[in-house]
Short mmCIF file of C-alpha atoms (C1' of nucleotides) in Angstrom, two decimals:
data_model
loop_
_atom_site.label_atom_id
_atom_site.label_comp_id
_atom_site.label_asym_id
_atom_site.label_seq_id
_atom_site.Cartn_x
_atom_site.Cartn_y
_atom_site.Cartn_z
CA MET A 1 -18.00 10.33 0.88
CA ARG A 2 -14.25 10.57 1.43
CA ARG A 3 -14.55 7.13 2.94
CA ARG A 4 -16.28 5.71 -0.12
CA ILE A 5 -13.57 7.07 -2.39
CA LEU A 6 -10.86 5.62 -0.18
CA ASP A 7 -12.49 2.21 -0.03
CA ALA A 8 -13.01 2.05 -3.78
CA ALA A 9 -9.47 3.23 -4.40
CA LYS A 10 -8.02 0.73 -1.93
CA SER A 11 -9.88 -2.14 -3.49
CA LEU A 12 -8.76 -1.12 -6.95
CA PHE A 13 -5.17 -0.36 -5.96
CA VAL A 14 -4.78 -3.65 -4.15
CA ARG A 15 -6.36 -5.55 -6.99
CA LYS A 16 -4.77 -3.88 -9.98
CA GLY A 17 -1.83 -1.87 -8.66
CA PHE A 18 -1.49 1.88 -8.27
CA ASP A 19 -0.39 2.67 -11.80
CA ASN A 20 -3.10 0.58 -13.41
CA VAL A 21 -5.87 2.45 -11.70
CA SER A 22 -7.05 5.74 -13.11
CA MET A 23 -8.97 8.51 -11.46
CA ARG A 24 -11.65 7.81 -14.04
CA GLY A 25 -11.67 4.19 -12.89
CA ILE A 26 -12.13 5.14 -9.25
CA ALA A 27 -14.85 7.58 -10.20
CA THR A 28 -16.88 5.09 -12.21
CA ALA A 29 -16.45 2.49 -9.44
CA ILE A 30 -18.44 4.72 -7.13
CA GLU A 31 -20.52 6.20 -9.97
CA TYR A 32 -19.05 9.65 -9.70
CA SER A 33 -17.42 11.98 -12.12
CA PRO A 34 -13.62 12.08 -12.20
CA ALA A 35 -13.56 15.75 -11.32
CA ALA A 36 -15.56 15.14 -8.15
CA LEU A 37 -12.64 13.29 -6.60
CA TYR A 38 -10.68 16.49 -6.59
CA ARG A 39 -13.13 18.01 -4.13
CA TYR A 40 -11.86 15.53 -1.56
CA PHE A 41 -8.25 14.92 -2.51
CA ARG A 42 -5.70 17.25 -4.00
CA ASN A 43 -4.55 14.54 -6.43
CA LYS A 44 -4.16 10.83 -6.97
CA ARG A 45 -1.04 10.62 -4.83
CA GLU A 46 -2.87 12.00 -1.81
CA ILE A 47 -5.32 9.11 -1.95
CA LEU A 48 -2.37 6.73 -1.86
CA THR A 49 -0.80 8.58 1.03
CA VAL A 50 -3.92 8.32 3.15
CA LEU A 51 -4.28 4.61 2.38
CA ARG A 52 -0.66 3.99 3.15
CA GLU A 53 -1.12 5.67 6.49
CA GLU A 54 -4.03 3.35 7.20
CA GLY A 55 -1.84 0.36 6.37
CA PHE A 56 0.74 1.47 8.90
CA GLU A 57 -2.04 1.83 11.40
CA ARG A 58 -2.73 -1.89 11.05
CA ILE A 59 0.92 -2.73 11.55
CA VAL A 60 1.15 -0.53 14.61
CA GLU A 61 -1.91 -2.25 16.06
CA ALA A 62 -0.28 -5.65 15.56
CA GLN A 63 2.86 -4.34 17.23
CA ARG A 64 0.96 -3.02 20.25
CA GLU A 65 -0.78 -6.35 20.56
CA GLY A 66 2.58 -8.09 20.58
CA GLU A 67 3.83 -5.68 23.21
CA GLU A 68 0.97 -6.65 25.48
CA GLN A 69 1.03 -10.38 24.91
CA ILE A 70 4.74 -11.18 24.64
CA PRO A 71 6.70 -9.86 27.57
CA ASP A 72 10.08 -11.21 26.46
CA PRO A 73 11.42 -8.57 24.03
CA LEU A 74 13.56 -11.07 22.13
CA GLU A 75 10.66 -13.40 21.48
CA ARG A 76 8.51 -10.40 20.63
CA LEU A 77 11.10 -9.36 18.08
CA ARG A 78 11.07 -12.81 16.52
CA GLU A 79 7.30 -13.03 16.39
CA GLY A 80 7.08 -9.49 14.99
CA GLY A 81 9.47 -10.52 12.26
CA ARG A 82 7.36 -13.51 11.36
CA GLY A 83 4.26 -11.35 11.18
CA TYR A 84 5.94 -8.77 9.02
CA ILE A 85 7.19 -11.32 6.50
CA ARG A 86 3.80 -12.96 6.45
CA PHE A 87 2.28 -9.60 5.68
CA ALA A 88 4.65 -9.03 2.74
CA LEU A 89 3.99 -12.54 1.47
CA HIS A 90 0.22 -12.75 1.78
CA GLU A 91 -0.82 -9.18 1.07
CA PRO A 92 1.62 -8.30 -1.68
CA GLU A 93 -0.43 -5.53 -3.22
CA TYR A 94 -1.01 -3.88 0.13
CA TYR A 95 2.67 -4.19 0.89
CA HIS A 96 3.51 -2.73 -2.48
CA LEU A 97 1.20 0.17 -1.82
CA MET A 98 2.99 0.95 1.41
CA PHE A 99 6.63 0.34 0.65
CA CYS A 100 7.26 0.31 -3.08
CA THR A 101 4.89 2.75 -4.70
CA GLY A 102 6.57 6.07 -5.24
CA CYS A 103 9.52 5.27 -2.99
CA HIS A 104 11.05 8.62 -3.59
CA GLU A 105 8.12 10.63 -2.38
CA VAL A 106 8.39 9.48 1.22
CA ASN A 107 7.43 12.70 2.90
CA LEU A 108 9.49 12.98 6.04
CA GLU A 109 7.51 15.95 7.32
CA GLY A 110 4.29 14.01 7.18
CA ALA A 111 5.97 10.82 8.29
CA CYS A 112 7.33 12.33 11.50
CA ALA A 113 3.87 12.48 13.02
CA SER A 114 2.68 9.34 11.30
CA ASN A 115 2.10 5.70 12.04
CA SER A 116 5.14 4.70 10.03
CA MET A 117 7.26 6.64 12.48
CA GLU A 118 5.35 5.19 15.40
CA SER A 119 5.93 1.70 14.01
CA PHE A 120 9.64 2.35 13.83
CA ASN A 121 9.67 3.73 17.35
CA LEU A 122 7.93 0.66 18.71
CA PHE A 123 10.42 -1.56 16.93
CA GLY A 124 13.29 0.54 18.24
CA ARG A 125 11.98 0.31 21.78
CA THR A 126 11.80 -3.47 21.60
CA VAL A 127 15.37 -3.69 20.32
CA THR A 128 16.48 -1.29 23.02
CA GLU A 129 14.90 -3.54 25.64
CA CYS A 130 16.86 -6.46 24.19
CA VAL A 131 20.12 -4.55 24.25
CA ASP A 132 19.49 -3.24 27.76
CA ALA A 133 18.82 -6.79 28.87
CA GLY A 134 22.19 -7.72 27.45
CA CYS A 135 20.78 -10.01 24.78
CA PHE A 136 23.39 -9.03 22.25
CA GLY A 137 26.24 -8.34 24.57
CA ASN A 138 27.84 -4.92 24.55
CA VAL A 139 26.63 -3.32 21.30
CA PRO A 140 25.62 0.24 20.47
CA VAL A 141 21.83 0.47 20.59
CA GLU A 142 21.42 2.60 17.48
CA ALA A 143 23.46 0.24 15.32
CA ALA A 144 21.47 -2.73 16.59
CA ILE A 145 18.18 -1.03 15.78
CA PHE A 146 19.14 -0.11 12.26
CA ALA A 147 20.82 -3.43 11.56
CA LEU A 148 17.82 -5.47 12.65
CA TRP A 149 15.38 -3.14 11.01
CA SER A 150 17.36 -3.37 7.78
CA ALA A 151 17.43 -7.14 7.94
CA LEU A 152 13.70 -7.40 8.40
CA HIS A 153 12.88 -4.73 5.87
CA GLY A 154 15.22 -6.27 3.35
CA LEU A 155 13.88 -9.78 3.77
CA ALA A 156 10.32 -8.57 3.37
CA ASN A 157 11.35 -6.75 0.23
CA LEU A 158 13.10 -9.75 -1.23
CA VAL A 159 10.16 -12.00 -0.49
CA HIS A 160 7.84 -9.44 -1.99
CA THR A 161 9.78 -9.00 -5.21
CA GLY A 162 9.91 -12.74 -5.59
CA ARG A 163 13.64 -13.12 -5.16
CA VAL A 164 13.17 -15.59 -2.34
CA ALA A 165 10.01 -16.89 -3.95
CA ILE A 166 11.75 -19.89 -5.45
CA LEU A 167 11.13 -21.35 -2.06
CA SER A 168 8.10 -19.46 -0.85
CA ALA A 169 5.67 -21.90 -2.41
CA ASP A 170 7.66 -24.71 -0.91
CA LYS A 171 6.65 -25.85 2.54
CA ASP A 172 10.31 -25.51 3.43
CA PHE A 173 9.91 -21.75 3.35
CA ASP A 174 8.89 -21.71 6.98
CA ARG A 175 12.02 -23.55 7.97
CA LEU A 176 14.16 -21.18 5.91
CA LEU A 177 12.44 -18.20 7.48
CA GLU A 178 13.12 -19.54 10.95
CA GLY A 179 16.72 -20.09 9.93
CA ILE A 180 17.06 -16.54 8.69
CA LEU A 181 15.51 -15.12 11.84
CA ALA A 182 17.73 -17.33 13.96
CA PHE A 183 20.80 -16.13 12.09
CA SER A 184 19.82 -12.48 12.38
CA LEU A 185 19.36 -12.91 16.11
CA ARG A 186 22.23 -15.31 16.50
CA GLY A 187 24.07 -15.29 19.77
CA ALA A 188 21.20 -13.66 21.60
CA THR A 189 20.49 -15.04 25.03
CA PRO A 190 16.79 -14.93 25.95
CA HIS A 191 16.87 -14.20 29.64
CA PRO A 192 20.36 -13.19 30.63
CA ALA A 193 19.19 -11.56 33.84
CA LYS A 194 17.74 -14.77 35.24
CA MET B 1 21.85 3.39 -32.81
CA ARG B 2 20.55 1.15 -30.05
CA ARG B 3 23.47 2.44 -28.02
CA ARG B 4 22.54 6.06 -28.63
CA ILE B 5 18.99 5.43 -27.47
CA LEU B 6 20.21 3.64 -24.36
CA ASP B 7 22.65 6.41 -23.46
CA ALA B 8 20.09 9.13 -23.92
CA ALA B 9 17.51 7.16 -21.94
CA LYS B 10 19.97 6.44 -19.14
CA SER B 11 20.96 10.05 -18.84
CA LEU B 12 17.33 11.12 -18.75
CA PHE B 13 16.17 8.34 -16.41
CA VAL B 14 18.97 9.00 -13.96
CA ARG B 15 18.39 12.74 -14.07
CA LYS B 16 14.61 12.89 -14.02
CA GLY B 17 13.37 9.45 -12.97
CA PHE B 18 11.76 6.76 -15.08
CA ASP B 19 8.19 8.03 -14.88
CA ASN B 20 9.12 11.60 -15.71
CA VAL B 21 10.74 10.64 -18.98
CA SER B 22 8.57 10.08 -22.03
CA MET B 23 9.36 8.25 -25.21
CA ARG B 24 8.91 11.56 -26.97
CA GLY B 25 11.50 13.04 -24.62
CA ILE B 26 14.03 10.34 -25.43
CA ALA B 27 13.32 10.72 -29.13
CA THR B 28 13.84 14.46 -29.20
CA ALA B 29 17.00 14.08 -27.12
CA ILE B 30 18.57 12.17 -29.98
CA GLU B 31 16.58 14.05 -32.64
CA TYR B 32 14.52 11.08 -33.69
CA SER B 33 10.85 10.43 -34.01
CA PRO B 34 9.12 8.68 -31.11
CA ALA B 35 8.02 5.84 -33.35
CA ALA B 36 11.60 5.08 -34.38
CA LEU B 37 12.39 3.89 -30.86
CA TYR B 38 10.04 0.99 -31.36
CA ARG B 39 12.25 -0.36 -34.12
CA TYR B 40 14.86 -1.08 -31.46
CA PHE B 41 12.87 -1.76 -28.30
CA ARG B 42 9.52 -3.42 -27.87
CA ASN B 43 8.45 -0.76 -25.39
CA LYS B 44 9.62 1.69 -22.76
CA ARG B 45 10.01 -0.97 -20.12
CA GLU B 46 12.46 -2.90 -22.26
CA ILE B 47 14.79 0.07 -22.36
CA LEU B 48 14.72 0.12 -18.58
CA THR B 49 15.37 -3.60 -18.39
CA VAL B 50 18.47 -3.35 -20.56
CA LEU B 51 19.81 -0.41 -18.54
CA ARG B 52 19.13 -2.23 -15.32
CA GLU B 53 21.10 -5.16 -16.60
CA GLU B 54 24.00 -2.85 -17.35
CA GLY B 55 23.85 -1.51 -13.82
CA PHE B 56 24.15 -5.01 -12.43
CA GLU B 57 27.10 -5.52 -14.71
CA ARG B 58 28.89 -2.71 -12.92
CA ILE B 59 28.12 -4.22 -9.55
CA VAL B 60 29.32 -7.62 -10.65
CA GLU B 61 32.56 -6.06 -11.86
CA ALA B 62 33.09 -4.45 -8.46
CA GLN B 63 32.42 -7.78 -6.82
CA ARG B 64 34.91 -9.61 -9.00
CA GLU B 65 37.48 -6.95 -8.22
CA GLY B 66 36.89 -7.49 -4.51
CA GLU B 67 37.24 -11.22 -4.98
CA GLU B 68 40.66 -10.72 -6.48
CA GLN B 69 41.97 -8.11 -4.10
CA ILE B 70 40.56 -9.20 -0.76
CA PRO B 71 41.35 -12.81 0.04
CA ASP B 72 39.68 -12.86 3.46
CA PRO B 73 35.99 -13.56 2.73
CA LEU B 74 34.80 -11.85 5.89
CA GLU B 75 36.65 -8.64 5.11
CA ARG B 76 35.49 -8.90 1.53
CA LEU B 77 31.93 -9.14 2.76
CA ARG B 78 32.38 -6.03 4.88
CA GLU B 79 33.99 -4.04 2.09
CA GLY B 80 31.32 -5.19 -0.36
CA GLY B 81 28.69 -3.96 2.02
CA ARG B 82 30.32 -0.56 2.28
CA GLY B 83 30.47 -0.30 -1.49
CA TYR B 84 26.87 -1.28 -1.92
CA ILE B 85 25.61 1.27 0.58
CA ARG B 86 27.79 3.92 -0.99
CA PHE B 87 26.25 3.08 -4.34
CA ALA B 88 22.71 3.48 -2.98
CA LEU B 89 23.67 6.73 -1.32
CA HIS B 90 25.63 8.45 -4.05
CA GLU B 91 23.83 7.22 -7.15
CA PRO B 92 20.26 7.28 -5.95
CA GLU B 93 18.66 7.54 -9.37
CA TYR B 94 20.69 4.65 -10.72
CA TYR B 95 19.84 2.63 -7.66
CA HIS B 96 16.20 3.51 -8.07
CA LEU B 97 16.33 2.40 -11.67
CA MET B 98 17.67 -0.96 -10.65
CA PHE B 99 15.81 -1.81 -7.49
CA CYS B 100 12.69 0.28 -7.11
CA THR B 101 11.30 0.95 -10.56
CA GLY B 102 8.58 -1.51 -11.39
CA CYS B 103 9.46 -3.85 -8.54
CA HIS B 104 6.72 -6.24 -9.51
CA GLU B 105 7.99 -6.84 -12.99
CA VAL B 106 11.17 -8.58 -11.91
CA ASN B 107 11.35 -11.17 -14.62
CA LEU B 108 12.73 -14.33 -13.11
CA GLU B 109 13.16 -16.01 -16.46
CA GLY B 110 15.35 -13.23 -17.71
CA ALA B 111 17.01 -12.79 -14.33
CA CYS B 112 18.20 -16.38 -14.15
CA ALA B 113 20.76 -15.82 -16.85
CA SER B 114 21.42 -12.24 -15.85
CA ASN B 115 23.97 -10.25 -13.97
CA SER B 116 21.60 -9.76 -11.08
CA MET B 117 21.65 -13.52 -10.58
CA GLU B 118 25.41 -13.59 -11.03
CA SER B 119 25.77 -10.86 -8.42
CA PHE B 120 23.72 -12.89 -5.99
CA ASN B 121 25.76 -15.97 -6.70
CA LEU B 122 29.02 -14.15 -6.05
CA PHE B 123 27.63 -12.85 -2.80
CA GLY B 124 26.42 -16.30 -1.87
CA ARG B 125 29.80 -17.81 -2.59
CA THR B 126 31.54 -15.31 -0.33
CA VAL B 127 29.13 -16.03 2.51
CA THR B 128 29.60 -19.74 1.94
CA GLU B 129 33.33 -19.29 2.26
CA CYS B 130 32.79 -17.52 5.55
CA VAL B 131 30.53 -20.26 6.86
CA ASP B 132 32.88 -22.99 5.67
CA ALA B 133 35.71 -21.23 7.45
CA GLY B 134 33.61 -21.37 10.60
CA CYS B 135 33.27 -17.60 10.87
CA PHE B 136 29.72 -17.79 12.17
CA GLY B 137 29.96 -21.07 14.01
CA ASN B 138 27.64 -23.88 13.07
CA VAL B 139 24.89 -22.22 10.99
CA PRO B 140 23.00 -23.37 7.90
CA VAL B 141 24.58 -21.80 4.84
CA GLU B 142 21.40 -20.92 3.06
CA ALA B 143 19.95 -19.07 6.03
CA ALA B 144 23.19 -17.13 6.45
CA ILE B 145 23.18 -16.09 2.82
CA PHE B 146 19.61 -14.86 2.82
CA ALA B 147 19.94 -13.20 6.22
CA LEU B 148 23.04 -11.23 5.25
CA TRP B 149 21.71 -10.44 1.83
CA SER B 150 18.49 -9.17 3.37
CA ALA B 151 20.36 -7.04 5.85
CA LEU B 152 22.43 -5.40 3.15
CA HIS B 153 19.56 -5.02 0.71
CA GLY B 154 17.34 -3.58 3.42
CA LEU B 155 19.90 -1.09 4.64
CA ALA B 156 20.55 0.14 1.11
CA ASN B 157 16.84 0.51 0.62
CA LEU B 158 16.37 2.44 3.84
CA VAL B 159 19.26 4.72 3.03
CA HIS B 160 17.90 5.23 -0.44
CA THR B 161 14.37 6.09 0.64
CA GLY B 162 15.78 8.54 3.13
CA ARG B 163 14.70 6.75 6.25
CA VAL B 164 18.22 6.69 7.59
CA ALA B 165 18.95 9.99 5.91
CA ILE B 166 18.47 11.94 9.10
CA LEU B 167 22.06 10.98 9.67
CA SER B 168 23.38 10.51 6.17
CA ALA B 169 24.39 14.14 5.81
CA ASP B 170 26.01 13.94 9.18
CA LYS B 171 29.63 12.90 9.26
CA ASP B 172 28.59 10.40 11.90
CA PHE B 173 26.94 8.34 9.20
CA ASP B 174 30.16 6.50 8.51
CA ARG B 175 30.45 5.50 12.12
CA LEU B 176 26.83 4.37 12.18
CA LEU B 177 27.37 2.37 9.02
CA GLU B 178 30.39 0.65 10.53
CA GLY B 179 28.31 -0.08 13.62
CA ILE B 180 25.53 -1.60 11.56
CA LEU B 181 27.97 -3.74 9.59
CA ALA B 182 29.68 -4.79 12.77
CA PHE B 183 26.37 -5.79 14.30
CA SER B 184 25.27 -7.72 11.24
CA LEU B 185 28.54 -9.63 11.29
CA ARG B 186 28.77 -9.79 15.06
CA GLY B 187 30.48 -12.74 16.58
CA ALA B 188 32.33 -13.55 13.40
CA THR B 189 35.93 -14.55 13.84
CA PRO B 190 38.16 -13.41 10.97
CA HIS B 191 40.64 -16.26 10.67
CA PRO B 192 39.46 -19.17 12.71
CA ALA B 193 41.63 -21.64 10.85
CA LYS B 194 44.86 -19.89 11.75
"C1'" DT C 1 -40.98 32.74 2.37
"C1'" DC C 2 -37.28 34.34 -0.15
"C1'" DC C 3 -32.61 35.14 -1.09
"C1'" DG C 4 -27.49 34.79 -0.86
"C1'" DT C 5 -24.04 31.80 -0.26
"C1'" DA C 6 -21.50 27.88 0.19
"C1'" DA C 7 -20.95 23.04 -0.90
"C1'" DC C 8 -21.38 19.43 -4.20
"C1'" DG C 9 -21.28 17.59 -8.71
"C1'" DT C 10 -20.37 17.49 -13.74
"C1'" DA C 11 -19.27 17.92 -18.99
"C1'" DA C 12 -15.82 19.36 -21.62
"C1'" DA C 13 -11.46 20.47 -22.49
"C1'" DC C 14 -6.11 20.77 -21.99
"C1'" DG C 15 -1.89 18.87 -22.56
"C1'" DC C 16 0.27 15.10 -21.81
"C1'" DT C 17 1.31 9.83 -22.17
"C1'" DG C 18 2.76 4.94 -24.58
"C1'" DT C 19 1.94 2.82 -28.65
"C1'" DT C 20 0.28 1.59 -33.56
"C1'" DT C 21 -0.57 2.36 -38.31
"C1'" DA C 22 0.27 3.56 -42.91
"C1'" DC C 23 3.46 5.20 -45.73
"C1'" DA C 24 7.86 7.15 -47.65
"C1'" DA C 25 12.75 6.96 -48.23
"C1'" DT C 26 16.92 4.49 -48.41
"C1'" DG C 27 20.43 0.89 -49.07
"C1'" DT C 28 21.43 -3.63 -50.85
"C1'" DA C 29 21.46 -7.96 -53.39
"C1'" DA C 30 20.06 -10.40 -57.64
"C1'" DT D 1 17.12 -2.25 -63.14
"C1'" DT D 2 14.27 -4.59 -60.33
"C1'" DA D 3 12.92 -6.63 -55.81
"C1'" DC D 4 13.16 -6.42 -51.13
"C1'" DA D 5 14.33 -5.58 -46.51
"C1'" DT D 6 15.69 -1.84 -43.44
"C1'" DT D 7 15.11 2.60 -41.31
"C1'" DG D 8 12.65 6.53 -40.56
"C1'" DT D 9 8.38 9.40 -40.06
"C1'" DA D 10 3.70 11.98 -39.56
"C1'" DA D 11 -0.55 11.21 -37.90
"C1'" DA D 12 -3.61 9.09 -35.24
"C1'" DC D 13 -5.59 6.22 -31.19
"C1'" DA D 14 -6.87 5.53 -26.74
"C1'" DG D 15 -5.91 6.63 -22.44
"C1'" DC D 16 -4.04 9.48 -18.60
"C1'" DG D 17 -4.14 13.35 -14.43
"C1'" DT D 18 -5.92 17.56 -13.88
"C1'" DT D 19 -8.42 22.20 -14.59
"C1'" DT D 20 -12.03 25.14 -15.95
"C1'" DA D 21 -16.49 26.89 -16.18
"C1'" DC D 22 -20.82 25.98 -15.16
"C1'" DG D 23 -24.87 24.01 -13.18
"C1'" DT D 24 -27.44 22.05 -9.04
"C1'" DT D 25 -28.61 21.46 -4.37
"C1'" DA D 26 -28.85 22.58 0.67
"C1'" DC D 27 -29.23 25.74 4.19
"C1'" DG D 28 -29.03 29.79 7.47
"C1'" DG D 29 -30.54 34.50 8.07
"C1'" DA D 30 -33.78 38.38 6.87
#
DNA sequence: TCCGTAACGTAAACGCTGTTTACAATGTAA
DNA sequence: TTACATTGTAAACAGCGTTTACGTTACGGA
């Protein structure tokens, strides 16, 4: 039952956006009464929170896959970046659900045990590997993590809000993206130990 | 009159957040009827749009000031970054108004002639100066602009949503910020021409 | 088999929202 | 003074998230 509510809500949220979906709408989609939803979720926001968590689960899975298949941390970083931007570009509503809806209500308590935290940790570990391997020279690890995370997060956001969209339809977008990634990772040497 | 509505709305939006302010609330704040507001603004969103535009005006002013007072483009970039992050950190509601509220409704038509576009252009020009001066070596200008813009935008967003807030209360935040800026601008040589 | 209880579901209502409509008052120009 | 545009309003509309009070069903123990 919970599952049916979540699926209907996800479909509606992704299609019409969080604010344009009402509890009544979700209820009629699964032929239930609006009040019934409150047996399974405290409120509308909780439905979003659960879905968001599921979204992060997908990202974490992709990250783990990358960790297995791409041994070089620097190349893994680059490929992860590509995937993340692709996600923001091709699943805008899903992205919006996860990163833009109710920005202020990011619950750190919940997030500490969550996939979003796990995703960040995986990213941080990859950057740490790069730094330890000397890819960026002698830089503080923490600064490198936040700087690269910011860059990626910011680019995804800009693409999502359409502020880099002037080019996103263009086939040159891929080249620009590669250029941006190259700049963000500029000066990095792939295999300094060899 | 328009001004009075805008001021009341700004004060309320900044204090309570866009969604927690109703047209009725704005109206009673200036002792008007809710319907009267619609003589001056098509709808609630339009009030937000105008206020957002004003916010960008402030940012553009700060940028112009920097352009006058800091001749070195690289140092200007760094100082601009500091200012931007400070803005996101110390005026969270204002920031939210400008960058997070109704992300999807960023109107490119309106934005093309707007301060937000002007702000981006100023930023782009500064980066271009840096690239032309050879600060980053031989890199494509456009990629550099978007990469640095993304990094700054992303960091502000992360700070704002509290995902770097674990440290923002800490006095070490300043050091971390400097580290992040340093990393983002790593390898840049201040005055290569000299 | 019967009963008590817990779980599941609902109709109706509450108090709110953004917005529109119909209408009155006012100021201004001819 | 008359005509008209401007400025304001009360009341209503349709919708919202959520709560309340009340049925209905399922099931374990006597």
